[in-house]
Amino acid sequence: MIPRDELKAPLAAMLVGTLTALALLLLPLARESGIVAPAVADSAELAAGGIGALTPGAPAGFAGSAACAGCHAPEVKAWLSSQHAEAMSLATAETVRGDFDDARAGKEGASARFFRDGGRYEVEIEGKDGTPSRFTVTHTFGLYPLQQYLVTMPDGRLQALPFAYDTRPKSEGGQRWFHLYADDPPAPGDPLHWTGPQQNWNFMCAECHSTALRKNYEAATDTFHTTFSEISVGCESCHGAAEGHIAWARQAREKGTSDAATPNKGFASVAAVRPPADWTIDPATGSPAHGVSRPAGDVVETCARCHARRGVFSENWQPGQPLTDTHVPVLLGEGLFEADGQNLDEVFNDHAFKQSRMYAKGVTCTDCHDPHTAQLRAPGAQVCGQCHMPERFDTQAHTGHAPGPNAPDCIACHMPARTYMVIDRRHDHSFRIPRPDLSMTLGTPNTCNACHTDKPPSWAAAAIERWHGPERKGFQSWGPAFHDARAGAPEAREELIALAGEPSVPGIVRATAIGELERFPSVASDEAARRALSDPDPMVRVAALRAQAGLPLDQRWRRAGRLLDDPSPLVRLEAASLLADQDPAALDPADRVRLEAAFRAYVEAQQLAADRPEGHGNLGLFLSRRGDLAGAEKELKQGLALHPLASTLRLNLSDLYRAQHREEEAERVLREGLALHEEADLHHALGLALVRQKRYDEALTELARASALAPDAPRYAYVYAVALQSRGEQAQAQRVVVEALARHPNDAGLISLALGQALRTRDVERARGLARRLAALQPDNADIARLAAQLEGR
């Protein structure tokens, strides 16, 4: 995956000035890593795309970081020492860190040769068709601890090579080429292959490595004409367009005084200002006694635009906006986060930080990181001493370790690290108390056993209990609920409802709780989702809207129609999607105008992702629900043309054909997908298509294959077992159910089948236990409750 910088903080001072101080941009600056910044030769080189230069593709109102140096020389100098300043550069002798002296990397099937051809940097590597080919490296990407390289394709795509250069010193294992997916190199055609969509700079990386990006994808020709105001992350990436501010500063100089009446000193908007914070340490606790309120659109939201795992639906971000005005953050889902909320996949810092007590108390990114260099404000754990009393915490009584050079510090214990992109260690920013006891019950990692690898979690949990007692559990308390939810355990329902309704729980956690509740349908779950539609956090309202999807249209309209006017654009888009099947003509004029405006905004948001199969897939489903079947078919086909392996689009297109009784075409689409790549969901859908055509023997083969390929999908085992029963193969059906239930003991469908089998064979004891489990999973099912009571009576 393309790396993103560890922190993208906004600049603290307002930036103004002219090009008169470009000399600052010409200085080679030493970095803490020991890498020296490239010198910029002259303004002509800047105009060609150097650091701080304004490009010809800049949107109106942007001036470039070079224009800020005249009035903000210290800030610009600090920024030039940051990795933001070199988030992306043209490939030149000054910017390339990799060995291009006819260097070879990798092994057969995943190898490359890096060399020079005059002033060009070249690579010989397997191309899109699998044939070794020669490509010109046009851009560097990132700086430390690794640097990636981009190739510009004729269609405007910039693609990231699979080999990166380790820029660390040789003594630390650096100064070498390495493959980002060495254990399983993606083959041509795979989305993760370097020529594939998941390594495409225009979509995956550009917004966060350049300033004022406009993707400019042209669907008719499948080409990009991407532009930016500045090649790397400049001042205006965080402050917004600066021409208005420069005009304000110029007028102030001419008049000798500033115009206090000009809003935001000429900026269109600024990050919301936090009230003055009192971080006075309470001697009794060693930590600040007070927090501070956090305004919407503060500096954390500025950083979150790039330091969060999220999608984008608008390029019109401005400082002072919540992230959800332009982006779609993910929830704390399985595969991305551990059950307790720790980072698992490459999710960056925002989601972790927003789970922390520090965030709840009003702490911001720039309290710990300098906004221009992005470095810590004090070395290592000394940064914690700004607000926490070192003499209280740097003790054996607190850490369990004797103080000294090798003792763990605040960062080691409260910010456990994971390594991404092979060599890039990043710290979790949720600032959690170590919980080896949760490792015992939930299987989540803990920082104690990250060091004491030879000891079990029970050993670490006992040690922490000796030092701090059994009740010192910390701020993040949602691990058990999400663990139970992922296991499908019925007790998760009440745990999730409690989380979703507790205002002190972070918004991203409440939103995730509502999302997880969809696995546990009940009257109580529905009521929790209905209440969440009024939650103050927009992500909670988004999750609540998604939870209404199974309701009848009239009920959805009554609940969600008012959110078409929600202050959050993301909530309005989610409401439009939920109400796609509502006919505007059936509404009164005012509601019709609101709904049609929301529909237009939804279509526009999906069209921004026209270079991606998921954009076409979303729009295809939306048009299908709107009754535009021809438009839906066109979108789904366009998405498949971009990425033939997009199985979700194949399933949707096949289902669209099914709804129109075009069974042969539905079958053909699925078989075409299976010819490209075998996937369980395609086998399953093909089996159902064959059932509809009464080709039962063929159908059974496909359903069996789906169940075998995806043992973690209980639905496939359920359908396969039902098919076996319908063919009279009761013994085989029972075996399938028993094996699947062993993997998914809380799946209601499988329990229902097993219960039916037990009743048929008069196995009352087994039926009694199954009915009890099913009643817990379906508390509002009166028939199951009666059956369970009858069996208990026997």
PDB file of C-alpha atoms in Angstrom, residues 455-658:
ATOM      1  CA  LYS A 455       5.737 -15.319  28.779  1.00  0.00           C
ATOM      2  CA  PRO A 456       1.975 -15.958  28.439  1.00  0.00           C
ATOM      3  CA  PRO A 457      -0.570 -13.119  28.778  1.00  0.00           C
ATOM      4  CA  SER A 458      -1.695 -14.596  32.104  1.00  0.00           C
ATOM      5  CA  TRP A 459       1.775 -13.870  33.526  1.00  0.00           C
ATOM      6  CA  ALA A 460       1.597 -10.240  32.368  1.00  0.00           C
ATOM      7  CA  ALA A 461      -1.992  -9.820  33.603  1.00  0.00           C
ATOM      8  CA  ALA A 462      -1.032 -11.090  37.055  1.00  0.00           C
ATOM      9  CA  ALA A 463       1.904  -8.671  37.196  1.00  0.00           C
ATOM     10  CA  ILE A 464      -0.263  -5.673  36.305  1.00  0.00           C
ATOM     11  CA  GLU A 465      -2.835  -6.683  38.893  1.00  0.00           C
ATOM     12  CA  ARG A 466      -0.124  -6.883  41.565  1.00  0.00           C
ATOM     13  CA  TRP A 467       1.102  -3.410  40.710  1.00  0.00           C
ATOM     14  CA  HIS A 468      -2.172  -1.593  40.171  1.00  0.00           C
ATOM     15  CA  GLY A 469      -5.020  -3.747  41.448  1.00  0.00           C
ATOM     16  CA  PRO A 470      -7.804  -5.539  39.564  1.00  0.00           C
ATOM     17  CA  GLU A 471      -9.890  -2.482  38.614  1.00  0.00           C
ATOM     18  CA  ARG A 472      -7.335  -0.400  36.701  1.00  0.00           C
ATOM     19  CA  LYS A 473      -8.849  -1.027  33.246  1.00  0.00           C
ATOM     20  CA  GLY A 474      -8.510   2.281  31.428  1.00  0.00           C
ATOM     21  CA  PHE A 475     -10.704   4.363  29.157  1.00  0.00           C
ATOM     22  CA  GLN A 476     -11.267   1.909  26.269  1.00  0.00           C
ATOM     23  CA  SER A 477     -13.861  -0.547  27.566  1.00  0.00           C
ATOM     24  CA  TRP A 478     -15.517  -1.799  24.377  1.00  0.00           C
ATOM     25  CA  GLY A 479     -13.304  -4.766  23.541  1.00  0.00           C
ATOM     26  CA  PRO A 480     -15.584  -7.441  25.062  1.00  0.00           C
ATOM     27  CA  ALA A 481     -18.670  -6.106  23.270  1.00  0.00           C
ATOM     28  CA  PHE A 482     -17.024  -6.065  19.838  1.00  0.00           C
ATOM     29  CA  HIS A 483     -15.408  -9.451  20.451  1.00  0.00           C
ATOM     30  CA  ASP A 484     -18.804 -10.949  21.328  1.00  0.00           C
ATOM     31  CA  ALA A 485     -20.367  -9.237  18.311  1.00  0.00           C
ATOM     32  CA  ARG A 486     -17.783 -10.687  15.928  1.00  0.00           C
ATOM     33  CA  ALA A 487     -18.456 -14.122  17.413  1.00  0.00           C
ATOM     34  CA  GLY A 488     -22.208 -13.638  16.945  1.00  0.00           C
ATOM     35  CA  ALA A 489     -22.776 -14.219  20.665  1.00  0.00           C
ATOM     36  CA  PRO A 490     -26.322 -13.189  21.722  1.00  0.00           C
ATOM     37  CA  GLU A 491     -25.051 -11.337  24.798  1.00  0.00           C
ATOM     38  CA  ALA A 492     -23.454  -8.823  22.419  1.00  0.00           C
ATOM     39  CA  ARG A 493     -26.846  -7.266  21.738  1.00  0.00           C
ATOM     40  CA  GLU A 494     -27.232  -5.656  25.146  1.00  0.00           C
ATOM     41  CA  GLU A 495     -23.538  -4.764  25.284  1.00  0.00           C
ATOM     42  CA  LEU A 496     -23.747  -2.955  21.937  1.00  0.00           C
ATOM     43  CA  ILE A 497     -26.985  -1.170  22.824  1.00  0.00           C
ATOM     44  CA  ALA A 498     -25.368   0.103  26.021  1.00  0.00           C
ATOM     45  CA  LEU A 499     -22.296   1.351  24.105  1.00  0.00           C
ATOM     46  CA  ALA A 500     -24.387   3.054  21.415  1.00  0.00           C
ATOM     47  CA  GLY A 501     -26.409   4.986  23.975  1.00  0.00           C
ATOM     48  CA  GLU A 502     -23.576   6.163  26.232  1.00  0.00           C
ATOM     49  CA  PRO A 503     -22.571   9.782  25.426  1.00  0.00           C
ATOM     50  CA  SER A 504     -19.158   9.431  27.106  1.00  0.00           C
ATOM     51  CA  VAL A 505     -18.161   6.674  24.663  1.00  0.00           C
ATOM     52  CA  PRO A 506     -16.251   8.060  21.619  1.00  0.00           C
ATOM     53  CA  GLY A 507     -18.387   8.707  18.557  1.00  0.00           C
ATOM     54  CA  ILE A 508     -16.492   6.270  16.333  1.00  0.00           C
ATOM     55  CA  VAL A 509     -17.165   3.540  18.917  1.00  0.00           C
ATOM     56  CA  ARG A 510     -20.875   4.378  19.167  1.00  0.00           C
ATOM     57  CA  ALA A 511     -21.082   4.290  15.370  1.00  0.00           C
ATOM     58  CA  THR A 512     -19.348   0.915  15.253  1.00  0.00           C
ATOM     59  CA  ALA A 513     -21.713  -0.426  17.913  1.00  0.00           C
ATOM     60  CA  ILE A 514     -24.716   0.567  15.799  1.00  0.00           C
ATOM     61  CA  GLY A 515     -23.119  -1.051  12.770  1.00  0.00           C
ATOM     62  CA  GLU A 516     -22.479  -4.296  14.679  1.00  0.00           C
ATOM     63  CA  LEU A 517     -26.067  -4.331  15.946  1.00  0.00           C
ATOM     64  CA  GLU A 518     -27.247  -5.185  12.431  1.00  0.00           C
ATOM     65  CA  ARG A 519     -26.103  -8.758  13.187  1.00  0.00           C
ATOM     66  CA  PHE A 520     -28.582  -8.909  16.074  1.00  0.00           C
ATOM     67  CA  PRO A 521     -32.023  -7.878  14.790  1.00  0.00           C
ATOM     68  CA  SER A 522     -34.615  -7.274  17.483  1.00  0.00           C
ATOM     69  CA  VAL A 523     -37.066  -4.647  18.638  1.00  0.00           C
ATOM     70  CA  ALA A 524     -34.448  -3.359  21.079  1.00  0.00           C
ATOM     71  CA  SER A 525     -31.783  -3.158  18.357  1.00  0.00           C
ATOM     72  CA  ASP A 526     -34.142  -1.260  16.068  1.00  0.00           C
ATOM     73  CA  GLU A 527     -34.987   1.186  18.834  1.00  0.00           C
ATOM     74  CA  ALA A 528     -31.290   1.807  19.510  1.00  0.00           C
ATOM     75  CA  ALA A 529     -30.707   2.518  15.803  1.00  0.00           C
ATOM     76  CA  ARG A 530     -33.731   4.822  15.684  1.00  0.00           C
ATOM     77  CA  ARG A 531     -32.433   6.833  18.651  1.00  0.00           C
ATOM     78  CA  ALA A 532     -28.994   7.013  17.062  1.00  0.00           C
ATOM     79  CA  LEU A 533     -30.465   8.954  14.135  1.00  0.00           C
ATOM     80  CA  SER A 534     -30.376  11.968  16.493  1.00  0.00           C
ATOM     81  CA  ASP A 535     -26.865  11.391  17.829  1.00  0.00           C
ATOM     82  CA  PRO A 536     -24.633  14.501  17.772  1.00  0.00           C
ATOM     83  CA  ASP A 537     -21.841  12.636  15.951  1.00  0.00           C
ATOM     84  CA  PRO A 538     -22.370  12.431  12.163  1.00  0.00           C
ATOM     85  CA  MET A 539     -20.736   8.995  11.885  1.00  0.00           C
ATOM     86  CA  VAL A 540     -23.251   7.617  14.394  1.00  0.00           C
ATOM     87  CA  ARG A 541     -26.092   9.053  12.323  1.00  0.00           C
ATOM     88  CA  VAL A 542     -24.556   7.481   9.197  1.00  0.00           C
ATOM     89  CA  ALA A 543     -24.385   4.075  10.888  1.00  0.00           C
ATOM     90  CA  ALA A 544     -27.952   4.497  12.110  1.00  0.00           C
ATOM     91  CA  LEU A 545     -29.170   5.256   8.581  1.00  0.00           C
ATOM     92  CA  ARG A 546     -27.476   2.107   7.286  1.00  0.00           C
ATOM     93  CA  ALA A 547     -29.298   0.149   9.985  1.00  0.00           C
ATOM     94  CA  GLN A 548     -32.687   1.235   8.548  1.00  0.00           C
ATOM     95  CA  ALA A 549     -32.101  -0.455   5.190  1.00  0.00           C
ATOM     96  CA  GLY A 550     -34.374  -3.443   5.809  1.00  0.00           C
ATOM     97  CA  LEU A 551     -37.420  -1.414   6.830  1.00  0.00           C
ATOM     98  CA  PRO A 552     -40.445  -0.714   4.579  1.00  0.00           C
ATOM     99  CA  LEU A 553     -40.181   2.450   2.521  1.00  0.00           C
ATOM    100  CA  ASP A 554     -42.814   4.384   4.456  1.00  0.00           C
ATOM    101  CA  GLN A 555     -41.008   3.718   7.727  1.00  0.00           C
ATOM    102  CA  ARG A 556     -37.656   4.647   6.224  1.00  0.00           C
ATOM    103  CA  TRP A 557     -39.091   7.912   4.949  1.00  0.00           C
ATOM    104  CA  ARG A 558     -40.590   8.819   8.331  1.00  0.00           C
ATOM    105  CA  ARG A 559     -37.293   8.199  10.075  1.00  0.00           C
ATOM    106  CA  ALA A 560     -34.752   9.368   7.534  1.00  0.00           C
ATOM    107  CA  GLY A 561     -36.535  12.022   5.500  1.00  0.00           C
ATOM    108  CA  ARG A 562     -35.634  14.760   7.992  1.00  0.00           C
ATOM    109  CA  LEU A 563     -31.936  13.919   7.623  1.00  0.00           C
ATOM    110  CA  LEU A 564     -31.988  15.120   4.026  1.00  0.00           C
ATOM    111  CA  ASP A 565     -31.400  18.517   5.678  1.00  0.00           C
ATOM    112  CA  ASP A 566     -28.694  17.269   8.039  1.00  0.00           C
ATOM    113  CA  PRO A 567     -25.752  19.674   8.525  1.00  0.00           C
ATOM    114  CA  SER A 568     -23.332  16.885   7.521  1.00  0.00           C
ATOM    115  CA  PRO A 569     -23.003  16.266   3.758  1.00  0.00           C
ATOM    116  CA  LEU A 570     -22.098  12.630   4.450  1.00  0.00           C
ATOM    117  CA  VAL A 571     -25.314  12.086   6.404  1.00  0.00           C
ATOM    118  CA  ARG A 572     -27.314  13.661   3.584  1.00  0.00           C
ATOM    119  CA  LEU A 573     -25.670  11.324   1.059  1.00  0.00           C
ATOM    120  CA  GLU A 574     -26.432   8.295   3.233  1.00  0.00           C
ATOM    121  CA  ALA A 575     -30.059   9.416   3.544  1.00  0.00           C
ATOM    122  CA  ALA A 576     -30.298   9.778  -0.241  1.00  0.00           C
ATOM    123  CA  SER A 577     -28.970   6.251  -0.691  1.00  0.00           C
ATOM    124  CA  LEU A 578     -31.393   4.849   1.881  1.00  0.00           C
ATOM    125  CA  LEU A 579     -34.350   6.563   0.185  1.00  0.00           C
ATOM    126  CA  ALA A 580     -33.353   5.822  -3.418  1.00  0.00           C
ATOM    127  CA  ASP A 581     -36.619   3.957  -4.074  1.00  0.00           C
ATOM    128  CA  GLN A 582     -38.762   6.872  -2.892  1.00  0.00           C
ATOM    129  CA  ASP A 583     -40.627   8.476  -5.810  1.00  0.00           C
ATOM    130  CA  PRO A 584     -40.244  12.261  -5.521  1.00  0.00           C
ATOM    131  CA  ALA A 585     -43.518  12.752  -7.386  1.00  0.00           C
ATOM    132  CA  ALA A 586     -45.371  11.136  -4.492  1.00  0.00           C
ATOM    133  CA  LEU A 587     -44.145  13.809  -2.056  1.00  0.00           C
ATOM    134  CA  ASP A 588     -45.284  17.350  -1.378  1.00  0.00           C
ATOM    135  CA  PRO A 589     -43.354  20.036  -3.309  1.00  0.00           C
ATOM    136  CA  ALA A 590     -40.985  20.964  -0.458  1.00  0.00           C
ATOM    137  CA  ASP A 591     -39.997  17.366   0.244  1.00  0.00           C
ATOM    138  CA  ARG A 592     -39.645  16.688  -3.469  1.00  0.00           C
ATOM    139  CA  VAL A 593     -37.117  19.508  -3.809  1.00  0.00           C
ATOM    140  CA  ARG A 594     -35.123  18.228  -0.821  1.00  0.00           C
ATOM    141  CA  LEU A 595     -35.063  14.652  -2.053  1.00  0.00           C
ATOM    142  CA  GLU A 596     -34.139  15.508  -5.631  1.00  0.00           C
ATOM    143  CA  ALA A 597     -31.293  17.746  -4.408  1.00  0.00           C
ATOM    144  CA  ALA A 598     -30.008  14.858  -2.286  1.00  0.00           C
ATOM    145  CA  PHE A 599     -30.249  12.496  -5.270  1.00  0.00           C
ATOM    146  CA  ARG A 600     -28.207  14.877  -7.422  1.00  0.00           C
ATOM    147  CA  ALA A 601     -25.553  15.173  -4.727  1.00  0.00           C
ATOM    148  CA  TYR A 602     -25.360  11.393  -4.413  1.00  0.00           C
ATOM    149  CA  VAL A 603     -24.864  10.921  -8.152  1.00  0.00           C
ATOM    150  CA  GLU A 604     -22.197  13.636  -8.198  1.00  0.00           C
ATOM    151  CA  ALA A 605     -20.338  11.965  -5.313  1.00  0.00           C
ATOM    152  CA  GLN A 606     -20.271   8.606  -7.114  1.00  0.00           C
ATOM    153  CA  GLN A 607     -19.153  10.223 -10.349  1.00  0.00           C
ATOM    154  CA  LEU A 608     -16.066  11.507  -8.531  1.00  0.00           C
ATOM    155  CA  ALA A 609     -15.155   7.812  -8.210  1.00  0.00           C
ATOM    156  CA  ALA A 610     -15.804   7.047 -11.876  1.00  0.00           C
ATOM    157  CA  ASP A 611     -12.250   5.679 -12.148  1.00  0.00           C
ATOM    158  CA  ARG A 612     -13.116   2.990  -9.608  1.00  0.00           C
ATOM    159  CA  PRO A 613     -15.372  -0.063  -9.927  1.00  0.00           C
ATOM    160  CA  GLU A 614     -16.985   0.696  -6.583  1.00  0.00           C
ATOM    161  CA  GLY A 615     -18.099   4.118  -7.828  1.00  0.00           C
ATOM    162  CA  HIS A 616     -19.903   2.508 -10.755  1.00  0.00           C
ATOM    163  CA  GLY A 617     -21.221  -0.229  -8.475  1.00  0.00           C
ATOM    164  CA  ASN A 618     -22.741   2.239  -6.017  1.00  0.00           C
ATOM    165  CA  LEU A 619     -24.281   4.278  -8.804  1.00  0.00           C
ATOM    166  CA  GLY A 620     -25.575   1.141 -10.522  1.00  0.00           C
ATOM    167  CA  LEU A 621     -27.394  -0.006  -7.385  1.00  0.00           C
ATOM    168  CA  PHE A 622     -28.763   3.495  -6.830  1.00  0.00           C
ATOM    169  CA  LEU A 623     -30.138   3.702 -10.388  1.00  0.00           C
ATOM    170  CA  SER A 624     -31.581   0.202 -10.108  1.00  0.00           C
ATOM    171  CA  ARG A 625     -33.522   1.201  -7.005  1.00  0.00           C
ATOM    172  CA  ARG A 626     -34.623   4.359  -8.798  1.00  0.00           C
ATOM    173  CA  GLY A 627     -36.092   2.144 -11.524  1.00  0.00           C
ATOM    174  CA  ASP A 628     -33.509   3.064 -14.173  1.00  0.00           C
ATOM    175  CA  LEU A 629     -32.509  -0.496 -15.073  1.00  0.00           C
ATOM    176  CA  ALA A 630     -30.790   0.478 -18.319  1.00  0.00           C
ATOM    177  CA  GLY A 631     -28.701   3.095 -16.527  1.00  0.00           C
ATOM    178  CA  ALA A 632     -27.850   0.601 -13.801  1.00  0.00           C
ATOM    179  CA  GLU A 633     -26.728  -1.991 -16.343  1.00  0.00           C
ATOM    180  CA  LYS A 634     -24.523   0.571 -18.076  1.00  0.00           C
ATOM    181  CA  GLU A 635     -22.808   1.584 -14.815  1.00  0.00           C
ATOM    182  CA  LEU A 636     -22.164  -1.993 -13.724  1.00  0.00           C
ATOM    183  CA  LYS A 637     -20.716  -2.884 -17.115  1.00  0.00           C
ATOM    184  CA  GLN A 638     -18.458   0.168 -17.038  1.00  0.00           C
ATOM    185  CA  GLY A 639     -17.204  -0.821 -13.610  1.00  0.00           C
ATOM    186  CA  LEU A 640     -16.433  -4.342 -14.825  1.00  0.00           C
ATOM    187  CA  ALA A 641     -14.631  -2.944 -17.846  1.00  0.00           C
ATOM    188  CA  LEU A 642     -12.337  -1.084 -15.432  1.00  0.00           C
ATOM    189  CA  HIS A 643     -11.795  -4.112 -13.224  1.00  0.00           C
ATOM    190  CA  PRO A 644     -13.092  -7.470 -14.495  1.00  0.00           C
ATOM    191  CA  LEU A 645     -12.261  -9.136 -11.158  1.00  0.00           C
ATOM    192  CA  ALA A 646     -14.743  -6.941  -9.247  1.00  0.00           C
ATOM    193  CA  SER A 647     -16.965  -9.802  -8.135  1.00  0.00           C
ATOM    194  CA  THR A 648     -19.436  -7.563  -6.281  1.00  0.00           C
ATOM    195  CA  LEU A 649     -20.287  -5.822  -9.548  1.00  0.00           C
ATOM    196  CA  ARG A 650     -20.727  -9.187 -11.277  1.00  0.00           C
ATOM    197  CA  LEU A 651     -23.104 -10.311  -8.567  1.00  0.00           C
ATOM    198  CA  ASN A 652     -25.099  -7.097  -8.849  1.00  0.00           C
ATOM    199  CA  LEU A 653     -25.246  -7.269 -12.640  1.00  0.00           C
ATOM    200  CA  SER A 654     -26.318 -10.901 -12.498  1.00  0.00           C
ATOM    201  CA  ASP A 655     -29.015 -10.000  -9.972  1.00  0.00           C
ATOM    202  CA  LEU A 656     -30.156  -7.148 -12.193  1.00  0.00           C
ATOM    203  CA  TYR A 657     -30.595  -9.633 -15.039  1.00  0.00           C
ATOM    204  CA  ARG A 658     -32.391 -12.046 -12.703  1.00  0.00           C
TER     205      ARG A 658
END
